[in-house]
Amino acid sequence: MNNFNFYNPTRICFGKDTISQLDQLVPKDAKILVLYGGASAEKNGTLNEVRQALGARDVSYFSGIEPNPSFETLSKAVSQVKAEQRNFLLAVGGGSVIDGTKFVAAAALYPGDTWEIMLTGGRSITQALPLASVLTLPATGSEMNRGGVITQRATQSKLSFKSDLLYPQFSILDPTKTYSLPAKQVANGVVDAFVHVVEQYLTYPAQAPVQDRFAEGLLLTLIEQGETAVTQTDNYEARANLMWTATLALNGLIGCGVPQDWSTHMLGHELTALYGLDHAQTLAIILPSMLAEMRQAKHGKLVQYAERVWQITQGNDEQKIQQAIANTRAFFERVGVKTYLKDYQLGSEIIEPVIAQLQAHKMTALGEQRNVTPEVCERVLRASL
Ligand code: NZQ
Ligand code: ZN
C-alpha cells in the first residue's frame, strides 16, 4: 500500500426531511448566497424548503448554473458575491451547481485572474469562502470531496481543480429530492459513480485488500440497485442506496494508498467540451474500450474484477477479462446510457480535434502508469466508433 494522508471534514446529513437542519447548521448571522441551476430546484420544492429552513437570515440567490458549469456564468456569481459581500455559499443542485459553487468560493477571494485557478488545478488557491450543499442528483461525489470541473466556453476547455479549502462544511442528502429527476439523469448518476470506483480500483494490484473490497462492494451495489433506482421513481431505498454509494465512490476513502487511473475521465471531458455530451455518456463510451486497450497493463485487476464483481468463473484469464468488459458495457446499456459514439451521431471526424485538445491541455501521459498517450487515446476512440 502506498503512503497516504486522508482528510475529509464534510458532515453528511442523510435522509428524509433533513433540509430543515439548515437552521442548526448555518450561522444565524451568515450573509448567504444560494446558488442553483435551472428550474428543477424551484419546481420540486427543494428551494422552498431551503428558504423556509433559513428563516430570517440574510439570503440572496444566484440561478442559471448550467450542466457542465461555465467559467463565464460563474464569473457573474463571483461579481454578485463581491458586490453584496456574501460570506457563506449554499449550493442547491447536482454536481454542476456544487462544482460551480466551489469555484465561486475560491474565485471570490482570489487576487488575480480567476482562470488561473483552473490552469493551476487549484494549487494557487490560498483562501475560500465557506460552502455547503443540498444535493439533488446522486452522481459526482462533489458533495463530499474537494474537487470540481469547470468549462471555459470560449476555449472549449473543461478542466478540474481541487483544494482542501473546498470541502463543503456539510451536505444534506435527502433521497426524496431525487424523485423529480428524469430517468436519464439517474442513469447518468449510476454510470458516473460506477466509473469513479473503476478509476480508483481497476489499475494494478497494490496490496490494499480493504480498499479493493470497499470498491467491489460499491460496484456490486450499483449493479444490484442501479436499474431499480432508474426505473422506480419513488423507490426510497433504491434512491437512498444510490445516493450514499455515489458519495462513497468519490469522497477519497477508496482511493487511499492505491494507484489511480482517471484516463477515461480526462478523455471524456474533451468529448463534453467539444460536442456537449453529458459527462456520464462520455464515460460509458470510453471505459469499455479503454479497459480493452489497456488489458495487458491491467491484467491482474481485470481478472479480479471479473471474478469478484461479475462472478465469472469459467474460461481462461483472457476470456474472463473479455466477458467482464462485455458485462460492463451491457450494464451501462441496461441502465439506459448508450456506449458507442455513433449512438450520439458522432463519427471518426471527432478523433483529430479530441486528440488536439488533449495535447493542448497537456493530457499526454494519462493512467496509473502514465502510459495512456495520445496514440492510445486515438485507438480507444476508434474502438468506440
Ligand atoms: O439545472 P436544473 O434545472 O437544476 O437541472 C439539472 C440539470 O439539467 C437536473 N437536475 C438536478 N437535480 C434534479 C434535476 N432535475 C430534476 N430533479 C432534480 N432533483 O439534472 C441536470 C444535470 O445536472 P448536473 O448537476 O449537471 O449533473 P451531475 O450531478 O451529473 O454533474 C455533472 C458535472 O459534475 C462534474 C461533471 O464533469 C459535470 O460537469 N463532475 C464533478 C466531479 C467532482 N466534483 O468530483 C467528478 C465527476 O467525475 C464529474 O466530472
Ligand atoms: Zn465522473
XYZ file of N, CA, C and O and ligand atoms in Angstrom, residues 36-41 44 46 65-69 92-99 102 135-143 145 147-151 158 177-182 185 188-189 192 196 250 262 265 269 279 283, ligand 1:
270
model
N -28.047 27.970 -7.535
C -28.742 26.810 -8.097
C -28.707 26.827 -9.621
O -28.121 27.729 -10.224
N -29.332 25.787 -10.220
C -29.217 25.627 -11.673
C -30.387 26.245 -12.404
O -30.661 27.443 -12.276
N -31.127 25.390 -13.157
C -32.286 25.889 -13.906
C -33.525 25.846 -13.039
O -33.499 26.255 -11.874
N -34.582 25.264 -13.599
C -35.882 25.341 -12.926
C -36.128 24.216 -11.916
O -37.049 24.304 -11.102
N -35.306 23.164 -11.926
C -35.689 21.963 -11.166
C -35.809 22.199 -9.662
O -36.740 21.710 -9.030
N -34.917 22.953 -9.076
C -34.925 23.121 -7.612
C -36.158 23.872 -7.136
O -36.668 23.632 -6.036
N -39.422 21.295 -7.855
C -39.664 20.133 -6.977
C -39.725 20.521 -5.497
O -39.767 19.655 -4.625
N -37.556 21.917 -3.520
C -36.331 21.933 -2.705
C -35.983 23.356 -2.268
O -35.666 23.612 -1.096
N -26.837 28.280 -13.100
C -25.611 27.478 -13.285
C -25.994 26.279 -14.154
O -26.865 25.479 -13.794
N -25.366 26.166 -15.300
C -25.761 25.169 -16.283
C -25.031 23.830 -16.055
O -24.004 23.808 -15.387
N -25.568 22.728 -16.629
C -24.802 21.469 -16.591
C -23.432 21.705 -17.246
O -23.353 22.450 -18.230
N -22.393 21.109 -16.704
C -21.023 21.413 -17.125
C -20.800 22.927 -16.968
O -20.692 23.661 -17.941
N -20.771 23.387 -15.741
C -20.869 24.821 -15.450
C -19.761 25.618 -16.128
O -18.620 25.175 -16.211
N -27.470 24.406 -4.180
C -28.664 23.552 -4.175
C -28.780 22.946 -5.568
O -29.164 23.619 -6.527
N -28.390 21.668 -5.707
C -28.445 21.061 -7.031
C -27.565 19.834 -7.147
O -27.243 19.170 -6.155
N -27.168 19.548 -8.387
C -26.315 18.402 -8.669
C -24.844 18.794 -8.687
O -24.457 19.860 -8.194
N -24.039 17.945 -9.307
C -22.593 18.160 -9.338
C -22.206 19.488 -9.970
O -21.272 20.148 -9.514
N -22.948 19.899 -10.995
C -22.577 21.137 -11.683
C -22.716 22.342 -10.761
O -21.851 23.218 -10.738
N -23.812 22.367 -10.000
C -24.029 23.500 -9.099
C -23.005 23.473 -7.956
O -22.447 24.507 -7.581
N -22.732 22.294 -7.442
C -21.770 22.211 -6.330
C -20.363 22.568 -6.818
O -19.646 23.348 -6.183
N -19.976 22.024 -7.965
C -18.652 22.368 -8.527
C -18.550 23.870 -8.771
O -17.542 24.501 -8.453
N -18.028 25.743 -5.632
C -16.631 25.639 -5.155
C -15.762 26.661 -5.883
O -14.919 27.329 -5.277
N -27.907 18.366 -1.894
C -27.723 17.583 -3.116
C -29.061 17.122 -3.696
O -29.913 16.615 -2.964
N -29.235 17.281 -5.018
C -30.481 16.820 -5.649
C -30.249 15.742 -6.706
O -31.189 15.256 -7.314
N -28.985 15.390 -6.956
C -28.683 14.406 -8.008
C -27.487 13.547 -7.571
O -26.378 14.065 -7.459
N -27.719 12.261 -7.298
C -26.612 11.411 -6.865
C -25.744 11.023 -8.063
O -26.245 10.402 -8.999
N -24.480 11.383 -8.058
C -23.631 11.072 -9.211
C -22.157 11.355 -8.942
O -21.324 10.453 -8.943
N -21.834 12.604 -8.698
C -20.438 13.032 -8.811
C -19.594 12.843 -7.552
O -18.372 12.773 -7.648
N -20.229 12.856 -6.381
C -19.454 12.831 -5.141
C -18.976 14.213 -4.729
O -18.362 14.376 -3.668
N -19.274 15.233 -5.523
C -18.804 16.591 -5.229
C -19.264 17.064 -3.856
O -18.601 17.884 -3.226
N -20.398 16.494 -3.386
C -20.930 16.884 -2.079
C -20.004 16.502 -0.926
O -20.156 17.004 0.186
N -16.357 15.969 -1.521
C -14.947 15.993 -1.914
C -14.479 17.419 -2.152
O -15.234 18.368 -1.992
N -13.060 18.667 -5.001
C -12.758 18.954 -6.404
C -13.932 19.519 -7.164
O -15.083 19.500 -6.697
N -13.644 20.008 -8.358
C -14.683 20.485 -9.249
C -14.175 20.511 -10.677
O -12.965 20.379 -10.907
N -15.116 20.636 -11.610
C -14.755 20.671 -13.028
C -15.503 21.837 -13.676
O -16.725 21.917 -13.562
N -14.753 22.718 -14.324
C -15.332 23.946 -14.887
C -14.940 24.050 -16.360
O -13.824 23.684 -16.741
N -15.862 24.588 -17.159
C -15.600 24.726 -18.593
C -15.508 26.194 -18.984
O -16.387 26.986 -18.622
N -12.432 22.094 -20.625
C -13.071 21.579 -19.416
C -11.972 21.069 -18.505
O -11.365 20.027 -18.770
N -35.537 14.063 -2.612
C -35.326 15.200 -3.521
C -34.883 14.742 -4.911
O -34.803 15.536 -5.848
N -34.599 13.449 -5.052
C -34.196 12.924 -6.365
C -35.403 12.395 -7.146
O -35.270 12.010 -8.303
N -36.584 12.350 -6.521
C -37.746 11.746 -7.180
C -38.109 12.458 -8.477
O -38.679 11.867 -9.384
N -37.806 13.749 -8.557
C -38.184 14.519 -9.750
C -37.169 14.382 -10.890
O -37.367 14.958 -11.963
N -36.115 13.630 -10.672
C -35.094 13.511 -11.727
C -35.614 12.744 -12.945
O -36.264 11.699 -12.788
N -35.291 13.210 -14.150
C -35.579 12.387 -15.334
C -34.732 11.104 -15.264
O -33.609 11.132 -14.746
N -31.052 11.225 -16.090
C -30.071 11.764 -15.135
C -29.732 10.745 -14.048
O -28.606 10.701 -13.557
N -27.333 8.433 -15.673
C -26.021 9.101 -15.703
C -25.313 8.964 -14.356
O -24.105 8.719 -14.288
N -26.097 9.126 -13.287
C -25.512 9.052 -11.942
C -24.955 7.667 -11.644
O -23.871 7.532 -11.062
N -21.721 7.319 -13.709
C -20.633 8.168 -13.196
C -20.039 7.550 -11.923
O -18.818 7.400 -11.801
N -16.276 6.163 -11.352
C -15.400 6.700 -10.294
C -14.735 5.570 -9.523
O -13.544 5.622 -9.211
N -16.583 8.670 -4.408
C -15.567 9.705 -4.680
C -15.408 10.681 -3.512
O -15.318 11.876 -3.690
N -7.986 7.523 -14.023
C -8.633 8.773 -14.468
C -8.466 9.085 -15.954
O -8.856 10.154 -16.417
N -11.915 9.587 -17.607
C -12.478 10.904 -17.300
C -11.841 12.012 -18.144
O -12.537 12.882 -18.661
N -13.849 14.328 -20.685
C -14.018 15.788 -20.549
C -13.841 16.493 -21.898
O -14.554 17.453 -22.196
N -21.619 14.216 -19.112
C -20.401 13.623 -18.550
C -20.458 12.085 -18.551
O -19.542 11.412 -19.031
N -18.285 8.737 -20.402
C -17.629 7.656 -19.655
C -18.103 6.294 -20.163
O -17.307 5.353 -20.288
O -30.381 22.907 -13.868
P -31.514 22.187 -13.257
O -32.840 22.682 -13.626
O -31.347 22.059 -11.768
O -31.480 20.692 -13.867
C -30.446 19.771 -13.631
C -29.573 19.555 -14.868
O -30.242 19.868 -16.051
C -31.066 18.420 -13.432
N -31.433 18.141 -12.037
C -30.624 18.115 -10.937
N -31.309 17.726 -9.865
C -32.595 17.498 -10.273
C -32.664 17.769 -11.647
N -33.821 17.638 -12.355
C -34.914 17.227 -11.685
N -34.888 16.932 -10.360
C -33.755 17.038 -9.627
N -33.763 16.684 -8.329
O -30.080 17.484 -13.855
C -29.321 18.059 -14.897
C -27.861 17.688 -14.734
O -27.333 18.246 -13.574
P -25.750 18.241 -13.289
O -25.543 18.907 -11.979
O -25.045 18.778 -14.487
O -25.435 16.693 -13.203
P -24.316 15.903 -12.403
O -24.628 15.873 -10.956
O -24.193 14.624 -13.111
O -22.992 16.780 -12.567
C -22.186 16.705 -13.708
C -20.997 17.641 -13.571
O -20.138 17.229 -12.493
C -18.797 17.088 -12.975
C -19.014 16.718 -14.415
O -17.861 16.898 -15.185
C -20.138 17.642 -14.823
O -19.652 18.925 -15.117
N -18.043 16.130 -12.143
C -17.653 16.538 -10.923
C -16.863 15.740 -10.108
C -16.414 16.201 -8.776
N -16.677 17.416 -8.377
O -15.773 15.456 -8.051
C -16.411 14.425 -10.530
C -17.115 13.894 -11.717
O -16.261 12.992 -12.369
C -17.572 14.891 -12.703
O -16.530 15.193 -13.594
